[in-house]
Short mmCIF file of N, CA and C in Angstrom, two decimals:
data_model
loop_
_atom_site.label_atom_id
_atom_site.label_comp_id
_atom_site.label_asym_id
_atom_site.label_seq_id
_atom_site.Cartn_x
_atom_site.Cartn_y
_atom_site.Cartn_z
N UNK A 245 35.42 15.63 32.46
CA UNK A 245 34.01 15.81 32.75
C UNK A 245 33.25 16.24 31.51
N UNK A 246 33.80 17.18 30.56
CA UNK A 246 32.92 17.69 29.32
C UNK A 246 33.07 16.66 28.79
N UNK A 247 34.13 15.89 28.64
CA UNK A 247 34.29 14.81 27.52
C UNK A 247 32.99 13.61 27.68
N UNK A 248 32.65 13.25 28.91
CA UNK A 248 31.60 12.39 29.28
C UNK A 248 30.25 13.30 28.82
N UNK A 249 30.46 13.85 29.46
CA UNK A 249 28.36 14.66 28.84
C UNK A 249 28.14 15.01 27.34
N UNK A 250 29.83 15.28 26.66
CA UNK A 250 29.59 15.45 25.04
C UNK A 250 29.35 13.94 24.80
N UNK A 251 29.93 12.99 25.16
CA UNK A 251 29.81 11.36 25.16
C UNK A 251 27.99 10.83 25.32
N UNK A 252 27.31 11.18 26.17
CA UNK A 252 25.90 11.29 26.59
C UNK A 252 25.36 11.99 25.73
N UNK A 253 25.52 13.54 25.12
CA UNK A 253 24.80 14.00 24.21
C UNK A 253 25.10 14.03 23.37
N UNK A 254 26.10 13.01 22.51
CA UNK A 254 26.21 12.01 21.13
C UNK A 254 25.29 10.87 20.90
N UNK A 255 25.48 10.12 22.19
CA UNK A 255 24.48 9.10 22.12
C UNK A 255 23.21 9.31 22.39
N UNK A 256 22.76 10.02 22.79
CA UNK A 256 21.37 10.45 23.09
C UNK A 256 21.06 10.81 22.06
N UNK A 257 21.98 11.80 20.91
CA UNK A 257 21.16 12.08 19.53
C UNK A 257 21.05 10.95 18.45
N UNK A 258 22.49 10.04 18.82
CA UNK A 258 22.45 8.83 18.08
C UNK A 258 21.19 8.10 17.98
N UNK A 259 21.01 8.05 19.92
CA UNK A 259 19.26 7.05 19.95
C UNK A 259 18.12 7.57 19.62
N UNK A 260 18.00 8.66 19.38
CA UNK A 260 17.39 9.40 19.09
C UNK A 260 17.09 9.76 17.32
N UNK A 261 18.53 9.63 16.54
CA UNK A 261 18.10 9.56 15.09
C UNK A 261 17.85 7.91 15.21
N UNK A 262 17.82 7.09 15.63
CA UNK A 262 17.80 5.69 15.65
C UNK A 262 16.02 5.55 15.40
N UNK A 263 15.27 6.07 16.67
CA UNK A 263 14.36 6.11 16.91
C UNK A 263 13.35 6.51 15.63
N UNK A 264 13.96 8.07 15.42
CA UNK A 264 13.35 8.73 14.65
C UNK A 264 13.58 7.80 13.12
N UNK A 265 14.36 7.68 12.77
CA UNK A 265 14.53 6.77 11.45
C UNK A 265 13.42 5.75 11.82
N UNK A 266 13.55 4.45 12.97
CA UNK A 266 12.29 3.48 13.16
C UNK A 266 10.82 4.09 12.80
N UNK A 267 10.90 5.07 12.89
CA UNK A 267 9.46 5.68 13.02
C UNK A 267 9.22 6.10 11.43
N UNK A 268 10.21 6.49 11.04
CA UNK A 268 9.97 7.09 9.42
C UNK A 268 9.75 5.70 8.57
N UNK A 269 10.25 4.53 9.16
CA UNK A 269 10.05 3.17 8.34
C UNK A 269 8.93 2.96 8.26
N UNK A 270 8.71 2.91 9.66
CA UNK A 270 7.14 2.37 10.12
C UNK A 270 5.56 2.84 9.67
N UNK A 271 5.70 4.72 9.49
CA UNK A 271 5.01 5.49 8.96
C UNK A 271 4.95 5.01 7.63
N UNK A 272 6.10 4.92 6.73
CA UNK A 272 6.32 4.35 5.74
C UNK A 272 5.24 2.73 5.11
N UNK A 273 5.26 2.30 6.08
CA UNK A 273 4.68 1.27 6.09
C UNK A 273 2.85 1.12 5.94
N UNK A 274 3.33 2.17 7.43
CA UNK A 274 1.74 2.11 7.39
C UNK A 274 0.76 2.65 6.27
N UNK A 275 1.15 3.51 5.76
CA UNK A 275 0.65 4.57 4.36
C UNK A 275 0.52 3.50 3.55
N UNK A 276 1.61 2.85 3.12
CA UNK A 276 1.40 1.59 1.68
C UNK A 276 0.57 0.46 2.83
N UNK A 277 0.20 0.72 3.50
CA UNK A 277 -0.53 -0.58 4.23
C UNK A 277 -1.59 -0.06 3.43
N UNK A 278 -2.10 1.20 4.12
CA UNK A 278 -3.61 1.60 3.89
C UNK A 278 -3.92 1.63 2.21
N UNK A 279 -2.75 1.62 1.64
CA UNK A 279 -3.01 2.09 -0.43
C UNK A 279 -3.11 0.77 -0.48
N UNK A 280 -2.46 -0.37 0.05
CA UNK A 280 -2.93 -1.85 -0.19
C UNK A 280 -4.45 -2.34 0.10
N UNK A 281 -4.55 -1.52 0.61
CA UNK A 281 -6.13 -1.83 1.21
C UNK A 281 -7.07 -1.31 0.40
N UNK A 282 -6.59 -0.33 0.47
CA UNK A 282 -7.70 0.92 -0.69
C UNK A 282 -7.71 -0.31 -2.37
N UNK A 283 -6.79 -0.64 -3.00
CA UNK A 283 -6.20 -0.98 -4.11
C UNK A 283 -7.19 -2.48 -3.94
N UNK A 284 -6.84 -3.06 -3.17
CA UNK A 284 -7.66 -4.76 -3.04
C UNK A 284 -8.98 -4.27 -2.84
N UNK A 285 -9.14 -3.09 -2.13
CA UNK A 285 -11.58 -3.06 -2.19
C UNK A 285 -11.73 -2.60 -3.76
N UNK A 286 -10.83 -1.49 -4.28
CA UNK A 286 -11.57 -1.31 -5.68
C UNK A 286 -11.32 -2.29 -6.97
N UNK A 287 -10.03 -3.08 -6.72
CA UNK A 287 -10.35 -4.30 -7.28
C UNK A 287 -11.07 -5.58 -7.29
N UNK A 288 -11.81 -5.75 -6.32
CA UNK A 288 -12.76 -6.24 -5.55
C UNK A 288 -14.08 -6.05 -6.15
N UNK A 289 -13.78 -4.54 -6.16
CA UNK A 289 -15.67 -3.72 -6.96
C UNK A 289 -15.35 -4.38 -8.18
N UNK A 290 -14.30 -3.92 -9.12
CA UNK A 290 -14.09 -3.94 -11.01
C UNK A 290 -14.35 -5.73 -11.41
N UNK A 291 -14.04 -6.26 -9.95
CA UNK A 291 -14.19 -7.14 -10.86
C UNK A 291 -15.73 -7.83 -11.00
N UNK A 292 -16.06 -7.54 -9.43
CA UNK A 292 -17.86 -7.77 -9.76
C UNK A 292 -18.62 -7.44 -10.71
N UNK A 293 -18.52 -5.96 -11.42
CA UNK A 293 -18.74 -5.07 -12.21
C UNK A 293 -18.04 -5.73 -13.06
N UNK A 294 -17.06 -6.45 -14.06
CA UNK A 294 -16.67 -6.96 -14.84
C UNK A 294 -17.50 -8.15 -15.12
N UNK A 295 -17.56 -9.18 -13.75
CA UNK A 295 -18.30 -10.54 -14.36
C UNK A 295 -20.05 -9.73 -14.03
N UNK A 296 -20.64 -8.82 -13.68
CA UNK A 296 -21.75 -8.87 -13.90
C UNK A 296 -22.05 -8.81 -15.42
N UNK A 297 -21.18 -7.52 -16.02
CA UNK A 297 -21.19 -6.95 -17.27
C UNK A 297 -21.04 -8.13 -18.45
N UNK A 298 -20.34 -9.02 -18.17
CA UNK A 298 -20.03 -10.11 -19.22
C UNK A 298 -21.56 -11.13 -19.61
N UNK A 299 -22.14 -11.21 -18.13
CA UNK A 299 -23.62 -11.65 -18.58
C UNK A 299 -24.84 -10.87 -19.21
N UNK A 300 -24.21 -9.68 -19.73
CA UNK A 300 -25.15 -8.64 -19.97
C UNK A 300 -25.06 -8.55 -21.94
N UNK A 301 -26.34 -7.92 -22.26
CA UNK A 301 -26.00 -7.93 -23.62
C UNK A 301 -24.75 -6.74 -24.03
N UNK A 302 -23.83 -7.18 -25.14
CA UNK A 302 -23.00 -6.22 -25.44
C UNK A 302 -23.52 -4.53 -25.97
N UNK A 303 -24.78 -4.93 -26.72
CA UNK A 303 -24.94 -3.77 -27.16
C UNK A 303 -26.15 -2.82 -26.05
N UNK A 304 -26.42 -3.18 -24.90
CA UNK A 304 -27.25 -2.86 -24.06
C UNK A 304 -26.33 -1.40 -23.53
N UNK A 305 -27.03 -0.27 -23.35
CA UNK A 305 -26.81 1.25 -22.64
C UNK A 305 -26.16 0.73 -20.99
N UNK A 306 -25.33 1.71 -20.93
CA UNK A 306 -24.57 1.71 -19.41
C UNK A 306 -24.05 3.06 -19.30
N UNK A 307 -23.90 3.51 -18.14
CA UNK A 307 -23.39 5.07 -17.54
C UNK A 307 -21.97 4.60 -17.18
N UNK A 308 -21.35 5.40 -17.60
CA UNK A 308 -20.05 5.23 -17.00
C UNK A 308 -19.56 7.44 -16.37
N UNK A 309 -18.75 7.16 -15.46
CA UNK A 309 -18.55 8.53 -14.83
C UNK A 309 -17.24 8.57 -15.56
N UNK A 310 -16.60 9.46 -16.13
CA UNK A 310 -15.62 9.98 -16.70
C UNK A 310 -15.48 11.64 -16.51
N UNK A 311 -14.52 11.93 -15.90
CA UNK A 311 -13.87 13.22 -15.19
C UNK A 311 -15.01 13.89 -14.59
N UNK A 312 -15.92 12.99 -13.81
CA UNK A 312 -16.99 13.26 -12.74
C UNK A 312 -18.60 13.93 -14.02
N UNK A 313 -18.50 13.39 -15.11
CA UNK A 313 -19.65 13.17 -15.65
C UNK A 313 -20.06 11.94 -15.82
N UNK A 314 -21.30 12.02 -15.68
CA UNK A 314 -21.93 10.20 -16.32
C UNK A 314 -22.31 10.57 -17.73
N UNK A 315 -21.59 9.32 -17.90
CA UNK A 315 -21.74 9.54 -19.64
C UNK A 315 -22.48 7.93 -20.30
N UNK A 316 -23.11 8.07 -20.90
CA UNK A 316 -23.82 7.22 -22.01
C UNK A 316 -23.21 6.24 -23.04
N UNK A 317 -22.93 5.05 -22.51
CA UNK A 317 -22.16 3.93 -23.25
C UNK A 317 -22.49 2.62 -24.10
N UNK A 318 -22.26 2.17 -24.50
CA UNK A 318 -22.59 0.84 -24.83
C UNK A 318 -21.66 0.06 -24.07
N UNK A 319 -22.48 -1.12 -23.71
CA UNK A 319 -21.45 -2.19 -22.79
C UNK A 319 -20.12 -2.89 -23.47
N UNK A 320 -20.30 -2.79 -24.95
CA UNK A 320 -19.11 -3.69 -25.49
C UNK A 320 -18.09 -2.71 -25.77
N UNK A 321 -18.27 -1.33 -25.66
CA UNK A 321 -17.34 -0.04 -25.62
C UNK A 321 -16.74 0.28 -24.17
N UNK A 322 -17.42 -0.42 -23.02
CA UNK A 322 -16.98 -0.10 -21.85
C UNK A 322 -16.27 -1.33 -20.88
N UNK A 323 -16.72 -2.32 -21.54
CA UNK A 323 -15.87 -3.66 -20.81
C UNK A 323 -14.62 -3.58 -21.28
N UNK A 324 -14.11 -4.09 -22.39
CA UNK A 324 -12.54 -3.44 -22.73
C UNK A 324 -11.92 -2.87 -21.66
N UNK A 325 -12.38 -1.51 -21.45
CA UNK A 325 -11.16 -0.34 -20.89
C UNK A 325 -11.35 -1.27 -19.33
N UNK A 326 -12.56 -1.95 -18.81
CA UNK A 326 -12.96 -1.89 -17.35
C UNK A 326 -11.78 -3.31 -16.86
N UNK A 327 -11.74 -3.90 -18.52
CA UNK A 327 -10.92 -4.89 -18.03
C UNK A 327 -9.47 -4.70 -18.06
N UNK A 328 -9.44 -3.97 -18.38
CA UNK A 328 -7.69 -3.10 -18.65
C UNK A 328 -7.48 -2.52 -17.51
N UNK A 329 -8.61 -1.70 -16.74
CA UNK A 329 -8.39 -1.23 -15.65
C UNK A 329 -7.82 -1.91 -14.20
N UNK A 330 -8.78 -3.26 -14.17
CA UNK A 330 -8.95 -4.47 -13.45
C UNK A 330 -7.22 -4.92 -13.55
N UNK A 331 -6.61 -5.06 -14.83
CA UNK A 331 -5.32 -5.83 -14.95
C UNK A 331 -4.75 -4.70 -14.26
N UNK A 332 -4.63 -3.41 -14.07
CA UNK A 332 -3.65 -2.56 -14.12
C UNK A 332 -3.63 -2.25 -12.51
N UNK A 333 -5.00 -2.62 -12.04
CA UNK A 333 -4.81 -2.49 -10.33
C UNK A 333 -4.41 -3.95 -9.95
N UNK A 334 -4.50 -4.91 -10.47
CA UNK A 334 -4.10 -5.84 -10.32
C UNK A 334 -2.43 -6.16 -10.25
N UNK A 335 -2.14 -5.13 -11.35
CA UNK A 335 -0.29 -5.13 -11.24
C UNK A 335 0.14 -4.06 -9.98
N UNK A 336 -0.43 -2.85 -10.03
CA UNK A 336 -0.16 -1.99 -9.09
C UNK A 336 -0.45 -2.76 -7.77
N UNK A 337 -1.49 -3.59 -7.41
CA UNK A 337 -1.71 -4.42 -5.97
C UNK A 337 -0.15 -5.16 -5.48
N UNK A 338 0.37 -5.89 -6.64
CA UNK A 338 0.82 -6.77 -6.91
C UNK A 338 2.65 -6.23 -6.42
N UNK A 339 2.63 -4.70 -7.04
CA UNK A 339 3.81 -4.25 -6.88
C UNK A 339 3.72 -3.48 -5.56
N UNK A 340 2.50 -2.95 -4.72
CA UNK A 340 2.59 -2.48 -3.44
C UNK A 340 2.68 -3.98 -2.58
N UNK A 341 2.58 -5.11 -2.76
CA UNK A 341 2.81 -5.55 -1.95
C UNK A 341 4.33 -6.22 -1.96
N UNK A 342 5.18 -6.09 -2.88
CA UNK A 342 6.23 -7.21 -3.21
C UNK A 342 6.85 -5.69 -2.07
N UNK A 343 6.40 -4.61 -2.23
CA UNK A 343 7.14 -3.27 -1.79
C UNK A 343 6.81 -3.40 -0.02
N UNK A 344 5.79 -3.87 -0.28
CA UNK A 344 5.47 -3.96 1.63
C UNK A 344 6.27 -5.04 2.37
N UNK A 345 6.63 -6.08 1.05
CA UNK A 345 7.30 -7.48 1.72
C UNK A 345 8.98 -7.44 2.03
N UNK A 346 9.52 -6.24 0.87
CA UNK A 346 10.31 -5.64 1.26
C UNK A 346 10.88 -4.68 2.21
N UNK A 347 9.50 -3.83 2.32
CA UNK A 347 9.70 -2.94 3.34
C UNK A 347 9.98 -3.46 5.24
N UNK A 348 9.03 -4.71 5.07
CA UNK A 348 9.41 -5.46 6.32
C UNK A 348 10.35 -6.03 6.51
N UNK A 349 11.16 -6.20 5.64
CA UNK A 349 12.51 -6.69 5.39
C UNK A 349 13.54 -5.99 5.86
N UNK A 350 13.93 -4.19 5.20
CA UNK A 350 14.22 -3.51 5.78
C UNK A 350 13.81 -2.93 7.85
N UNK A 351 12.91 -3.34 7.72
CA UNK A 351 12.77 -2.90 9.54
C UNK A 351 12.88 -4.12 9.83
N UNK A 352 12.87 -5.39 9.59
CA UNK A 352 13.67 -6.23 10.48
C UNK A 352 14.87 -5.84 10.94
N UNK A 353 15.68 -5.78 9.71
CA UNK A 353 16.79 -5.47 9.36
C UNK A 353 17.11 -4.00 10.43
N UNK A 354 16.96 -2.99 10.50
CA UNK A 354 16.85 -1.83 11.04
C UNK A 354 16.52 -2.32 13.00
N UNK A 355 15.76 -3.28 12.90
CA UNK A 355 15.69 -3.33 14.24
C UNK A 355 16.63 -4.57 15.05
N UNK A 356 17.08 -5.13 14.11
CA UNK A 356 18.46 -6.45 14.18
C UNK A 356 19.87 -5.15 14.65
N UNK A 357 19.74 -4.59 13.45
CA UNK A 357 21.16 -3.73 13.53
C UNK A 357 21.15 -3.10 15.01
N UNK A 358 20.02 -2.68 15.33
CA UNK A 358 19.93 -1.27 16.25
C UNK A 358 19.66 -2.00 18.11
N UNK A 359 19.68 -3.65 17.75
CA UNK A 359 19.11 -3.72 18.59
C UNK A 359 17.91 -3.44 19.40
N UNK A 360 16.52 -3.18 18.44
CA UNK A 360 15.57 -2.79 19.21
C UNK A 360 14.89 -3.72 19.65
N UNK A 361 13.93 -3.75 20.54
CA UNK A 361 12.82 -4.43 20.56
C UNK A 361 11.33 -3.50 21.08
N UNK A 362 10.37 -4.01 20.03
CA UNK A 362 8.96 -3.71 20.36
C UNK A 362 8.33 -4.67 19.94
N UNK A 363 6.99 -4.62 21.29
CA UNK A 363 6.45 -5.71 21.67
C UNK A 363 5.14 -5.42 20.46
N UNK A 364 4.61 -4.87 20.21
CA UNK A 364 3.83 -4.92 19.16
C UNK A 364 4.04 -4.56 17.51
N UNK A 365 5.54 -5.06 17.47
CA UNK A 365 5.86 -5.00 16.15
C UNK A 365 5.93 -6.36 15.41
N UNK A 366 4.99 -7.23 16.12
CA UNK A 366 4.78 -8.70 15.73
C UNK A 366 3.48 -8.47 14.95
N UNK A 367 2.76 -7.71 15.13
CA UNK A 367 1.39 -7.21 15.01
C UNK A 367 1.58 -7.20 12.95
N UNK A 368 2.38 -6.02 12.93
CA UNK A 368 3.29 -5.93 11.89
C UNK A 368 3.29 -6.95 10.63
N UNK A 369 4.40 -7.77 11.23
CA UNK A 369 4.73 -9.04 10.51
C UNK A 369 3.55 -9.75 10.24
N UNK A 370 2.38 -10.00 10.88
CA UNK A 370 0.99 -10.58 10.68
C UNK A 370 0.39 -10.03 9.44
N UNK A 371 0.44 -8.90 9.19
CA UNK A 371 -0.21 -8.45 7.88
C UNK A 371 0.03 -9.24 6.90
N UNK A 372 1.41 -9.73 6.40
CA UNK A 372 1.92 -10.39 5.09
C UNK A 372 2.54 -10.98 5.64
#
């Protein structure tokens, strides 16, 4: 008789770290969902702000905010860095998502092994 209920409250913690792991993936997920999102609108802005700036004269005044001051620029001193910036969210976009394409990889994987099924984890897979 103990041997069966220690049997039940093995597996119950088993399904239970099962669960809890699904959930730490998923959380996982969702966080680099939202930094993918965040990452594609402000690359989105830099680059408008890039091709506006390129039709503009080089030596024409521009504000730029640097450690929450606006500071006083020339445009051919501030396109440079804006386009460096542009490449660098562009790689960081680039590497949260190869990480998200992986990460769905792993919870396939996690929910193959474990046998799960959820009905709105198709929802999921739709993102990428």
């Amino acid at each position: 008789m103990e041997s069966t209920s220690q049997q039940r409250q093995s597996e119950n913690k088993s399904s239970n770290d099962v669960r809890q792991g699904f959930k730490i993936l998923l959380k996982d997920y969702r966080e680099k969902t939202k930094e993918f999102a965040m990452l594609e609108s402000k690359l989105r802005e830099h680059k408008v702000v890039v091709e506006t700036l390129m039709n503009e004269n080089s030596d024409r005044k521009c504000y730029v905010k640097i450690d929450g001051y606006l500071c006083e620029r020339k445009m051919k001193d501030v396109l440079p860095d804006l386009i460096n910036k542009t490449a660098d969210l562009e790689s960081r976009l680039n590497n949260v998502k190869d990480y998200l394409a992986n990460q769905g990889d792993i919870i396939q994987e996690y929910r193959a092994k474990h046998n799960m099924e959820l009905s709105t984890f198709s929802l999921y897979n739709k993102l990428f």
